[in-house]
Amino acid sequence: MSASNKDLTSKINNLSITSDSDKLVTKDGRLSQKSYDKEALKQRLQILGRNPEQNILNVIRQACTDTLSRDDFGKTLQSIKANFVQRDYEGIFTAEARNLQVYSAAYVPGRALCYFEIFCQSQLLKLLARRTCIYAIGSGSGSELVSFAAAMTRVPAERQRIKLIMQDIGEWAKVLETFESASRQSWKLTEEQFSCQYLQGDILDPTKRDERAQRIADADLITFMFVMNELFVKKAAAMEMVQSLVTNMKKGAHLLVVESAGSFSHLKVGNKTYMVHMLLDAIKDLQSVISDDARWYRHPDNVRYPLDVQNMRYFIRLYKKI
Ligand SMILES: C[S@@+](CC[C@H](N)C(=O)[O-])C[C@H]1O[C@@H](n2cnc3c(N)ncnc32)[C@H](O)[C@@H]1O
């Protein structure tokens, strides 16, 4: 049995869905058996099979089949890697859609496995069992879409209404369409359960502040997965966005920030160096729910994908707006 399956029972037992409209919990914090079909959940837990990580990689591979077999795949990937070394993020993410397909085929596998593990933590999993609007910033490459969709199969379907709004600067619409249809098909997710919307646009655009504020206000969960550092290249605009988060998030909404635990996450302010999470930890309206400065995600040894699947070392913060 894989780690994801082994931990599942305890995770589900720890779910506590406290909203009055979602009476899925008993007094001792367990899922109320009356409120969901136990047999249906048992079957649902089989969807990812005995090796959920391999199942997720298979879906990514299926979505990226055409890209992985392109003649220019290797050359394009090399140029993306070279841009990373130069920290030329704009060069990578505002490139033409064909290059973005290569980025996704190479980088989504490791990220999606890591995010799947993150989203299967009880504090996040409970949000996936009910009506939840997720605003995922910088999520164009598709890692969040695939991992949210996979994690959705780990909870009862009855009240699941996930609206995923993804915003990114790049031309990711095609990439996301293929990931969405592969995930939907493989993991049996209906439009009613899982609706996806892509918005192409700069989250720091000063002319779109009101729209951003409205999306923040509408969201139950806002995610920044390996995005904050890039945004802080423009410090003043990024600080203003953080201010907008604090002002506009509704009470009880969650903010998830995951970022490299290494030096890529260092921010220089004057002569001093800070990590992005130090700034967020200092905000009194944000209560920390999950906090870890360095975690490793290591994928199981027995998974297969046409390219190396990367392990990841990251910091994580889940905050609740109070
Ligand atoms: C390192 S990638 C991470 C992608 C994805 N979240 C993942 O974990 O696989 C950073 C993403 O942030 C996006 N991004 C960078 N600056 C942005 C901005 N100002 N507004 C919206 N998206 C941005 C990039 O286009 C890119 O897709």
mmCIF file of C-alpha atoms and ligand atoms in Angstrom:
data_model
loop_
_atom_site.group_PDB
_atom_site.id
_atom_site.type_symbol
_atom_site.label_atom_id
_atom_site.label_comp_id
_atom_site.label_asym_id
_atom_site.label_seq_id
_atom_site.Cartn_x
_atom_site.Cartn_y
_atom_site.Cartn_z
ATOM 1 C CA MET A 1 0.000 0.000 0.000
ATOM 2 C CA SER A 2 1.441 3.440 -0.844
ATOM 3 C CA ALA A 3 1.916 6.166 1.773
ATOM 4 C CA SER A 4 -1.012 8.133 0.340
ATOM 5 C CA ASN A 5 -3.379 5.215 0.781
ATOM 6 C CA LYS A 6 -2.042 4.269 4.221
ATOM 7 C CA ASP A 7 -2.606 7.727 5.654
ATOM 8 C CA LEU A 8 -5.991 8.093 4.119
ATOM 9 C CA THR A 9 -8.166 6.632 6.837
ATOM 10 C CA SER A 10 -6.667 8.791 9.542
ATOM 11 C CA LYS A 11 -6.944 11.846 7.314
ATOM 12 C CA ILE A 12 -10.579 11.239 6.645
ATOM 13 C CA ASN A 13 -11.190 10.632 10.333
ATOM 14 C CA ASN A 14 -9.566 13.973 11.075
ATOM 15 C CA LEU A 15 -11.761 15.872 8.668
ATOM 16 C CA SER A 16 -13.874 18.410 10.463
ATOM 17 C CA ILE A 17 -16.287 20.325 8.358
ATOM 18 C CA THR A 18 -17.747 22.864 10.682
ATOM 19 C CA SER A 19 -19.925 25.078 8.538
ATOM 20 C CA ASP A 20 -23.609 24.740 9.499
ATOM 21 C CA SER A 21 -24.599 24.148 5.902
ATOM 22 C CA ASP A 22 -22.189 21.211 5.706
ATOM 23 C CA LYS A 23 -23.199 18.889 8.527
ATOM 24 C CA LEU A 24 -20.681 16.239 7.594
ATOM 25 C CA VAL A 25 -19.116 15.918 11.029
ATOM 26 C CA THR A 26 -20.012 14.153 14.208
ATOM 27 C CA LYS A 27 -19.234 15.610 17.627
ATOM 28 C CA ASP A 28 -16.041 13.603 17.948
ATOM 29 C CA GLY A 29 -14.801 15.084 14.678
ATOM 30 C CA ARG A 30 -15.473 12.071 12.448
ATOM 31 C CA LEU A 31 -17.290 12.160 9.152
ATOM 32 C CA SER A 32 -20.961 11.576 9.862
ATOM 33 C CA GLN A 33 -21.888 8.301 8.223
ATOM 34 C CA LYS A 34 -25.416 9.549 7.612
ATOM 35 C CA SER A 35 -24.263 12.492 5.561
ATOM 36 C CA TYR A 36 -22.412 10.569 2.880
ATOM 37 C CA ASP A 37 -22.640 7.224 1.186
ATOM 38 C CA LYS A 38 -19.914 5.112 2.764
ATOM 39 C CA GLU A 39 -19.973 2.537 0.009
ATOM 40 C CA ALA A 40 -19.699 5.236 -2.676
ATOM 41 C CA LEU A 41 -16.685 6.726 -0.884
ATOM 42 C CA LYS A 42 -15.044 3.311 -0.653
ATOM 43 C CA GLN A 43 -15.391 2.937 -4.407
ATOM 44 C CA ARG A 44 -14.210 6.463 -4.979
ATOM 45 C CA LEU A 45 -11.030 5.767 -3.027
ATOM 46 C CA GLN A 46 -10.227 3.059 -5.577
ATOM 47 C CA ILE A 47 -10.180 5.564 -8.457
ATOM 48 C CA LEU A 48 -6.471 6.341 -8.073
ATOM 49 C CA GLY A 49 -5.686 2.643 -7.711
ATOM 50 C CA ARG A 50 -2.957 1.019 -5.613
ATOM 51 C CA ASN A 51 -0.304 3.471 -6.692
ATOM 52 C CA PRO A 52 -1.923 6.943 -6.736
ATOM 53 C CA GLU A 53 1.349 8.678 -7.659
ATOM 54 C CA GLN A 54 1.765 6.519 -10.765
ATOM 55 C CA ASN A 55 -1.879 7.082 -11.640
ATOM 56 C CA ILE A 56 -1.352 10.867 -11.474
ATOM 57 C CA LEU A 57 1.764 10.603 -13.658
ATOM 58 C CA ASN A 58 -0.178 8.501 -16.171
ATOM 59 C CA VAL A 59 -2.804 11.228 -16.480
ATOM 60 C CA ILE A 60 -0.113 13.886 -16.992
ATOM 61 C CA ARG A 61 1.624 11.716 -19.555
ATOM 62 C CA GLN A 62 -1.632 11.145 -21.403
ATOM 63 C CA ALA A 63 -2.332 14.909 -21.483
ATOM 64 C CA CYS A 64 1.215 15.633 -22.717
ATOM 65 C CA THR A 65 1.543 12.797 -25.253
ATOM 66 C CA ASP A 66 1.856 15.054 -28.315
ATOM 67 C CA THR A 67 4.295 17.394 -26.600
ATOM 68 C CA LEU A 68 6.550 14.612 -25.299
ATOM 69 C CA SER A 69 6.946 13.209 -28.807
ATOM 70 C CA ARG A 70 7.873 16.510 -30.463
ATOM 71 C CA ASP A 71 11.225 16.672 -32.288
ATOM 72 C CA ASP A 72 12.118 19.994 -30.671
ATOM 73 C CA PHE A 73 11.246 18.844 -27.126
ATOM 74 C CA GLY A 74 14.842 18.435 -25.879
ATOM 75 C CA LYS A 75 16.067 21.671 -27.432
ATOM 76 C CA THR A 76 13.153 23.675 -26.051
ATOM 77 C CA LEU A 77 13.616 22.206 -22.566
ATOM 78 C CA GLN A 78 17.306 23.146 -22.637
ATOM 79 C CA SER A 79 16.463 26.754 -23.429
ATOM 80 C CA ILE A 80 13.903 26.836 -20.598
ATOM 81 C CA LYS A 81 16.534 25.510 -18.175
ATOM 82 C CA ALA A 82 19.012 28.132 -19.372
ATOM 83 C CA ASN A 83 16.441 30.876 -18.690
ATOM 84 C CA PHE A 84 15.943 29.506 -15.168
ATOM 85 C CA VAL A 85 19.655 29.777 -14.447
ATOM 86 C CA GLN A 86 19.467 33.422 -15.556
ATOM 87 C CA ARG A 87 16.284 33.868 -13.451
ATOM 88 C CA ASP A 88 14.661 35.130 -16.638
ATOM 89 C CA TYR A 89 11.131 34.107 -15.635
ATOM 90 C CA GLU A 90 9.457 36.457 -18.087
ATOM 91 C CA GLY A 91 11.463 34.825 -20.869
ATOM 92 C CA ILE A 92 10.020 31.445 -19.859
ATOM 93 C CA PHE A 93 6.437 32.213 -18.981
ATOM 94 C CA THR A 94 5.587 34.783 -21.608
ATOM 95 C CA ALA A 95 7.014 32.587 -24.342
ATOM 96 C CA GLU A 96 4.809 31.183 -27.084
ATOM 97 C CA ALA A 97 2.298 28.507 -26.111
ATOM 98 C CA ARG A 98 4.384 25.709 -27.719
ATOM 99 C CA ASN A 99 7.237 26.352 -25.264
ATOM 100 C CA LEU A 100 4.830 26.405 -22.354
ATOM 101 C CA GLN A 101 3.615 22.926 -23.307
ATOM 102 C CA VAL A 102 7.201 21.685 -22.928
ATOM 103 C CA TYR A 103 7.517 23.417 -19.549
ATOM 104 C CA SER A 104 4.373 21.671 -18.303
ATOM 105 C CA ALA A 105 5.361 18.230 -19.574
ATOM 106 C CA ALA A 106 8.692 18.548 -17.736
ATOM 107 C CA TYR A 107 7.813 20.343 -14.496
ATOM 108 C CA VAL A 108 4.205 19.475 -13.702
ATOM 109 C CA PRO A 109 4.888 15.796 -12.761
ATOM 110 C CA GLY A 110 7.075 16.486 -9.691
ATOM 111 C CA ARG A 111 5.004 19.452 -8.599
ATOM 112 C CA ALA A 112 1.661 17.711 -9.000
ATOM 113 C CA LEU A 113 2.802 14.766 -6.846
ATOM 114 C CA CYS A 114 4.072 17.121 -4.164
ATOM 115 C CA TYR A 115 0.896 19.246 -4.218
ATOM 116 C CA PHE A 116 -1.270 16.132 -4.123
ATOM 117 C CA GLU A 117 0.396 15.207 -0.833
ATOM 118 C CA ILE A 118 -0.121 18.772 0.431
ATOM 119 C CA PHE A 119 -3.803 18.928 -0.600
ATOM 120 C CA CYS A 120 -4.441 15.578 1.101
ATOM 121 C CA GLN A 121 -3.671 17.104 4.509
ATOM 122 C CA SER A 122 -6.892 17.217 6.501
ATOM 123 C CA GLN A 123 -7.000 21.026 6.773
ATOM 124 C CA LEU A 124 -7.107 21.299 2.979
ATOM 125 C CA LEU A 125 -8.928 18.085 2.199
ATOM 126 C CA LYS A 126 -11.970 19.255 4.140
ATOM 127 C CA LEU A 127 -12.240 22.255 1.805
ATOM 128 C CA LEU A 128 -12.400 19.832 -1.121
ATOM 129 C CA ALA A 129 -15.439 18.058 0.343
ATOM 130 C CA ARG A 130 -17.752 21.062 0.140
ATOM 131 C CA ARG A 131 -18.545 24.195 -1.854
ATOM 132 C CA THR A 132 -15.205 25.950 -2.206
ATOM 133 C CA CYS A 133 -14.001 28.683 -4.504
ATOM 134 C CA ILE A 134 -10.247 28.425 -5.090
ATOM 135 C CA TYR A 135 -8.275 31.312 -6.566
ATOM 136 C CA ALA A 136 -4.952 29.863 -7.718
ATOM 137 C CA ILE A 137 -2.417 32.541 -8.657
ATOM 138 C CA GLY A 138 0.331 31.663 -11.142
ATOM 139 C CA SER A 139 -1.190 28.249 -11.782
ATOM 140 C CA GLY A 140 -1.193 28.266 -15.579
ATOM 141 C CA SER A 141 1.167 25.319 -16.001
ATOM 142 C CA GLY A 142 -1.462 22.938 -14.597
ATOM 143 C CA SER A 143 0.168 21.420 -11.475
ATOM 144 C CA GLU A 144 -2.551 22.809 -9.216
ATOM 145 C CA LEU A 145 -5.378 21.680 -11.518
ATOM 146 C CA VAL A 146 -4.097 18.094 -11.679
ATOM 147 C CA SER A 147 -3.352 17.812 -7.961
ATOM 148 C CA PHE A 148 -6.621 19.393 -6.805
ATOM 149 C CA ALA A 149 -8.520 17.070 -9.140
ATOM 150 C CA ALA A 150 -6.658 14.008 -7.818
ATOM 151 C CA ALA A 151 -7.152 15.040 -4.172
ATOM 152 C CA MET A 152 -10.863 15.515 -4.804
ATOM 153 C CA THR A 153 -11.188 11.739 -5.230
ATOM 154 C CA ARG A 154 -10.165 11.273 -1.573
ATOM 155 C CA VAL A 155 -13.354 12.736 -0.059
ATOM 156 C CA PRO A 156 -17.103 12.132 -0.435
ATOM 157 C CA ALA A 157 -18.596 13.512 -3.622
ATOM 158 C CA GLU A 158 -22.030 14.467 -2.260
ATOM 159 C CA ARG A 159 -21.372 18.102 -1.361
ATOM 160 C CA GLN A 160 -18.280 18.615 -3.454
ATOM 161 C CA ARG A 161 -18.572 21.795 -5.552
ATOM 162 C CA ILE A 162 -15.101 23.049 -6.395
ATOM 163 C CA LYS A 163 -14.715 26.158 -8.481
ATOM 164 C CA LEU A 164 -11.090 26.573 -9.510
ATOM 165 C CA ILE A 165 -10.118 29.964 -10.910
ATOM 166 C CA MET A 166 -6.576 29.998 -12.267
ATOM 167 C CA GLN A 167 -4.762 33.201 -13.145
ATOM 168 C CA ASP A 168 -1.405 33.481 -14.845
ATOM 169 C CA ILE A 169 0.419 35.814 -17.222
ATOM 170 C CA GLY A 170 1.161 33.135 -19.817
ATOM 171 C CA GLU A 171 -0.791 31.650 -22.714
ATOM 172 C CA TRP A 172 -1.688 28.497 -20.801
ATOM 173 C CA ALA A 173 -5.286 27.978 -21.931
ATOM 174 C CA LYS A 174 -4.514 25.010 -24.240
ATOM 175 C CA VAL A 175 -2.291 23.292 -21.689
ATOM 176 C CA LEU A 176 -4.990 23.616 -19.043
ATOM 177 C CA GLU A 177 -7.681 22.296 -21.375
ATOM 178 C CA THR A 178 -5.754 19.073 -21.947
ATOM 179 C CA PHE A 179 -5.030 18.610 -18.229
ATOM 180 C CA GLU A 180 -8.641 19.322 -17.368
ATOM 181 C CA SER A 181 -10.090 16.838 -19.824
ATOM 182 C CA ALA A 182 -7.575 14.084 -18.922
ATOM 183 C CA SER A 183 -8.229 14.561 -15.172
ATOM 184 C CA ARG A 184 -11.981 14.760 -15.574
ATOM 185 C CA GLN A 185 -12.092 11.582 -17.629
ATOM 186 C CA SER A 186 -9.726 9.502 -15.523
ATOM 187 C CA TRP A 187 -11.007 10.586 -12.142
ATOM 188 C CA LYS A 188 -14.715 10.832 -12.936
ATOM 189 C CA LEU A 189 -15.252 14.471 -12.033
ATOM 190 C CA THR A 190 -18.410 16.107 -13.324
ATOM 191 C CA GLU A 191 -18.722 19.776 -14.338
ATOM 192 C CA GLU A 192 -20.946 20.292 -11.334
ATOM 193 C CA GLN A 193 -18.332 18.933 -8.943
ATOM 194 C CA PHE A 194 -15.349 20.614 -10.533
ATOM 195 C CA SER A 195 -15.490 23.752 -12.634
ATOM 196 C CA CYS A 196 -12.315 25.302 -14.010
ATOM 197 C CA GLN A 197 -11.748 28.783 -15.374
ATOM 198 C CA TYR A 198 -8.555 30.303 -16.747
ATOM 199 C CA LEU A 199 -7.823 34.031 -16.638
ATOM 200 C CA GLN A 200 -4.790 35.259 -18.494
ATOM 201 C CA GLY A 201 -3.456 38.360 -16.775
ATOM 202 C CA ASP A 202 -0.834 39.851 -14.492
ATOM 203 C CA ILE A 203 -1.836 39.635 -10.833
ATOM 204 C CA LEU A 204 0.247 42.760 -10.187
ATOM 205 C CA ASP A 205 -1.412 44.837 -12.918
ATOM 206 C CA PRO A 206 -2.207 48.200 -11.266
ATOM 207 C CA THR A 207 -5.096 48.835 -13.672
ATOM 208 C CA LYS A 208 -6.892 45.651 -12.519
ATOM 209 C CA ARG A 209 -6.842 46.194 -8.755
ATOM 210 C CA ASP A 210 -10.619 46.160 -8.350
ATOM 211 C CA GLU A 211 -11.075 42.882 -10.229
ATOM 212 C CA ARG A 212 -8.305 41.315 -8.155
ATOM 213 C CA ALA A 213 -9.908 42.549 -4.937
ATOM 214 C CA GLN A 214 -13.238 41.033 -5.955
ATOM 215 C CA ARG A 215 -11.687 37.650 -6.774
ATOM 216 C CA ILE A 216 -9.839 37.646 -3.470
ATOM 217 C CA ALA A 217 -13.073 38.490 -1.643
ATOM 218 C CA ASP A 218 -14.956 35.668 -3.393
ATOM 219 C CA ALA A 219 -12.362 32.975 -2.638
ATOM 220 C CA ASP A 220 -12.414 30.438 0.198
ATOM 221 C CA LEU A 221 -8.854 29.378 -0.584
ATOM 222 C CA ILE A 222 -6.148 31.396 -2.341
ATOM 223 C CA THR A 223 -2.972 29.605 -3.432
ATOM 224 C CA PHE A 224 0.520 30.765 -4.383
ATOM 225 C CA MET A 225 2.466 27.632 -5.332
ATOM 226 C CA PHE A 226 6.044 28.541 -6.297
ATOM 227 C CA VAL A 227 4.898 31.982 -7.388
ATOM 228 C CA MET A 228 5.566 34.464 -4.548
ATOM 229 C CA ASN A 229 9.294 34.750 -5.274
ATOM 230 C CA GLU A 230 8.655 35.684 -8.856
ATOM 231 C CA LEU A 231 6.120 38.279 -7.791
ATOM 232 C CA PHE A 232 8.587 39.788 -5.311
ATOM 233 C CA VAL A 233 10.938 40.624 -8.156
ATOM 234 C CA LYS A 234 8.626 43.676 -8.257
ATOM 235 C CA LYS A 235 8.718 44.396 -4.519
ATOM 236 C CA ALA A 236 6.423 47.405 -4.291
ATOM 237 C CA ALA A 237 3.713 45.859 -6.474
ATOM 238 C CA ALA A 238 3.959 42.535 -4.587
ATOM 239 C CA MET A 239 3.652 44.303 -1.212
ATOM 240 C CA GLU A 240 0.578 46.069 -2.467
ATOM 241 C CA MET A 241 -0.908 42.722 -3.518
ATOM 242 C CA VAL A 242 -0.243 41.285 -0.035
ATOM 243 C CA GLN A 243 -2.019 44.311 1.419
ATOM 244 C CA SER A 244 -4.970 43.639 -0.876
ATOM 245 C CA LEU A 245 -5.076 40.014 0.314
ATOM 246 C CA VAL A 246 -5.216 41.051 3.955
ATOM 247 C CA THR A 247 -7.860 43.702 3.316
ATOM 248 C CA ASN A 248 -10.139 41.708 1.031
ATOM 249 C CA MET A 249 -9.992 38.068 2.137
ATOM 250 C CA LYS A 250 -13.192 37.091 3.879
ATOM 251 C CA LYS A 251 -13.067 35.898 7.471
ATOM 252 C CA GLY A 252 -12.384 32.171 7.655
ATOM 253 C CA ALA A 253 -10.864 32.046 4.150
ATOM 254 C CA HIS A 254 -7.482 30.337 3.743
ATOM 255 C CA LEU A 255 -4.248 31.425 2.113
ATOM 256 C CA LEU A 256 -1.726 28.769 1.062
ATOM 257 C CA VAL A 257 1.839 29.713 0.192
ATOM 258 C CA VAL A 258 4.347 27.082 -0.894
ATOM 259 C CA GLU A 259 7.781 28.051 -2.125
ATOM 260 C CA SER A 260 11.316 26.781 -2.461
ATOM 261 C CA ALA A 261 12.967 26.378 0.941
ATOM 262 C CA GLY A 262 16.292 27.429 -0.567
ATOM 263 C CA SER A 263 17.991 30.702 -1.346
ATOM 264 C CA PHE A 264 15.614 31.352 -4.228
ATOM 265 C CA SER A 265 13.150 32.516 -1.578
ATOM 266 C CA HIS A 266 15.405 35.167 -0.049
ATOM 267 C CA LEU A 267 14.167 38.726 -0.245
ATOM 268 C CA LYS A 268 16.604 41.587 0.134
ATOM 269 C CA VAL A 269 15.302 44.567 2.077
ATOM 270 C CA GLY A 270 18.066 47.128 2.616
ATOM 271 C CA ASN A 271 21.091 45.158 3.854
ATOM 272 C CA LYS A 272 19.017 42.359 5.331
ATOM 273 C CA THR A 273 17.732 39.125 3.816
ATOM 274 C CA TYR A 274 14.305 37.736 4.639
ATOM 275 C CA MET A 275 12.253 34.748 3.591
ATOM 276 C CA VAL A 276 8.852 35.618 2.103
ATOM 277 C CA HIS A 277 7.071 33.723 4.898
ATOM 278 C CA MET A 278 8.655 36.002 7.545
ATOM 279 C CA LEU A 279 6.713 38.863 6.062
ATOM 280 C CA LEU A 280 3.444 36.902 6.000
ATOM 281 C CA ASP A 281 3.924 35.496 9.529
ATOM 282 C CA ALA A 282 4.056 39.048 10.855
ATOM 283 C CA ILE A 283 0.544 39.899 9.624
ATOM 284 C CA LYS A 284 -1.789 39.755 12.630
ATOM 285 C CA ASP A 285 -4.987 39.072 10.668
ATOM 286 C CA LEU A 286 -3.487 35.849 9.316
ATOM 287 C CA GLN A 287 -3.550 32.951 11.743
ATOM 288 C CA SER A 288 -1.100 30.200 10.962
ATOM 289 C CA VAL A 289 -2.721 26.777 10.449
ATOM 290 C CA ILE A 290 0.180 24.866 8.883
ATOM 291 C CA SER A 291 3.724 26.134 9.183
ATOM 292 C CA ASP A 292 6.921 24.406 8.200
ATOM 293 C CA ASP A 293 10.111 26.121 7.048
ATOM 294 C CA ALA A 294 11.552 23.131 5.214
ATOM 295 C CA ARG A 295 9.938 19.930 4.059
ATOM 296 C CA TRP A 296 10.992 17.377 1.507
ATOM 297 C CA TYR A 297 8.666 15.785 -0.941
ATOM 298 C CA ARG A 298 10.251 12.607 -2.284
ATOM 299 C CA HIS A 299 8.245 10.636 -4.781
ATOM 300 C CA PRO A 300 8.040 6.841 -4.394
ATOM 301 C CA ASP A 301 10.876 4.968 -6.133
ATOM 302 C CA ASN A 302 8.564 2.816 -8.201
ATOM 303 C CA VAL A 303 7.022 5.551 -10.355
ATOM 304 C CA ARG A 304 7.719 5.863 -14.089
ATOM 305 C CA TYR A 305 7.534 8.857 -16.421
ATOM 306 C CA PRO A 306 9.445 9.566 -19.664
ATOM 307 C CA LEU A 307 11.538 12.253 -17.877
ATOM 308 C CA ASP A 308 13.103 12.454 -14.414
ATOM 309 C CA VAL A 309 10.499 13.357 -11.806
ATOM 310 C CA GLN A 310 11.923 15.893 -9.400
ATOM 311 C CA ASN A 311 11.819 15.768 -5.624
ATOM 312 C CA MET A 312 11.144 19.065 -3.924
ATOM 313 C CA ARG A 313 12.245 20.899 -0.781
ATOM 314 C CA TYR A 314 9.812 23.593 0.152
ATOM 315 C CA PHE A 315 8.413 25.768 2.883
ATOM 316 C CA ILE A 316 4.692 25.811 3.513
ATOM 317 C CA ARG A 317 2.300 28.207 5.187
ATOM 318 C CA LEU A 318 -1.454 27.810 5.439
ATOM 319 C CA TYR A 319 -3.113 30.834 7.030
ATOM 320 C CA LYS A 320 -6.673 31.506 8.029
ATOM 321 C CA LYS A 321 -8.022 35.048 7.870
ATOM 322 C CA ILE A 322 -9.366 36.010 11.296
HETATM 323 C C1 LIG B 1 7.584 28.699 -11.121
HETATM 324 S S1 LIG B 1 6.051 28.794 -11.978
HETATM 325 C C2 LIG B 1 5.000 27.856 -10.955
HETATM 326 C C3 LIG B 1 3.827 27.359 -11.701
HETATM 327 C C4 LIG B 1 2.835 26.512 -10.884
HETATM 328 N N1 LIG B 1 2.281 27.249 -9.784
HETATM 329 C C5 LIG B 1 3.479 25.251 -10.395
HETATM 330 O O1 LIG B 1 3.720 25.150 -9.198
HETATM 331 O O2 LIG B 1 3.766 24.373 -11.196
HETATM 332 C C6 LIG B 1 5.492 30.456 -11.682
HETATM 333 C C7 LIG B 1 4.219 30.818 -12.404
HETATM 334 O O3 LIG B 1 3.816 32.121 -11.989
HETATM 335 C C8 LIG B 1 3.392 32.849 -13.121
HETATM 336 N N2 LIG B 1 3.543 34.288 -12.855
HETATM 337 C C9 LIG B 1 4.698 34.971 -12.668
HETATM 338 N N3 LIG B 1 4.439 36.269 -12.464
HETATM 339 C C10 LIG B 1 3.093 36.420 -12.530
HETATM 340 C C11 LIG B 1 2.217 37.525 -12.434
HETATM 341 N N4 LIG B 1 2.697 38.755 -12.218
HETATM 342 N N5 LIG B 1 0.880 37.317 -12.540
HETATM 343 C C12 LIG B 1 0.402 36.079 -12.774
HETATM 344 N N6 LIG B 1 1.186 34.984 -12.893
HETATM 345 C C13 LIG B 1 2.521 35.144 -12.771
HETATM 346 C C14 LIG B 1 4.288 32.351 -14.239
HETATM 347 O O4 LIG B 1 3.749 32.615 -15.507
HETATM 348 C C15 LIG B 1 4.361 30.857 -13.912
HETATM 349 O O5 LIG B 1 3.338 30.138 -14.524
#
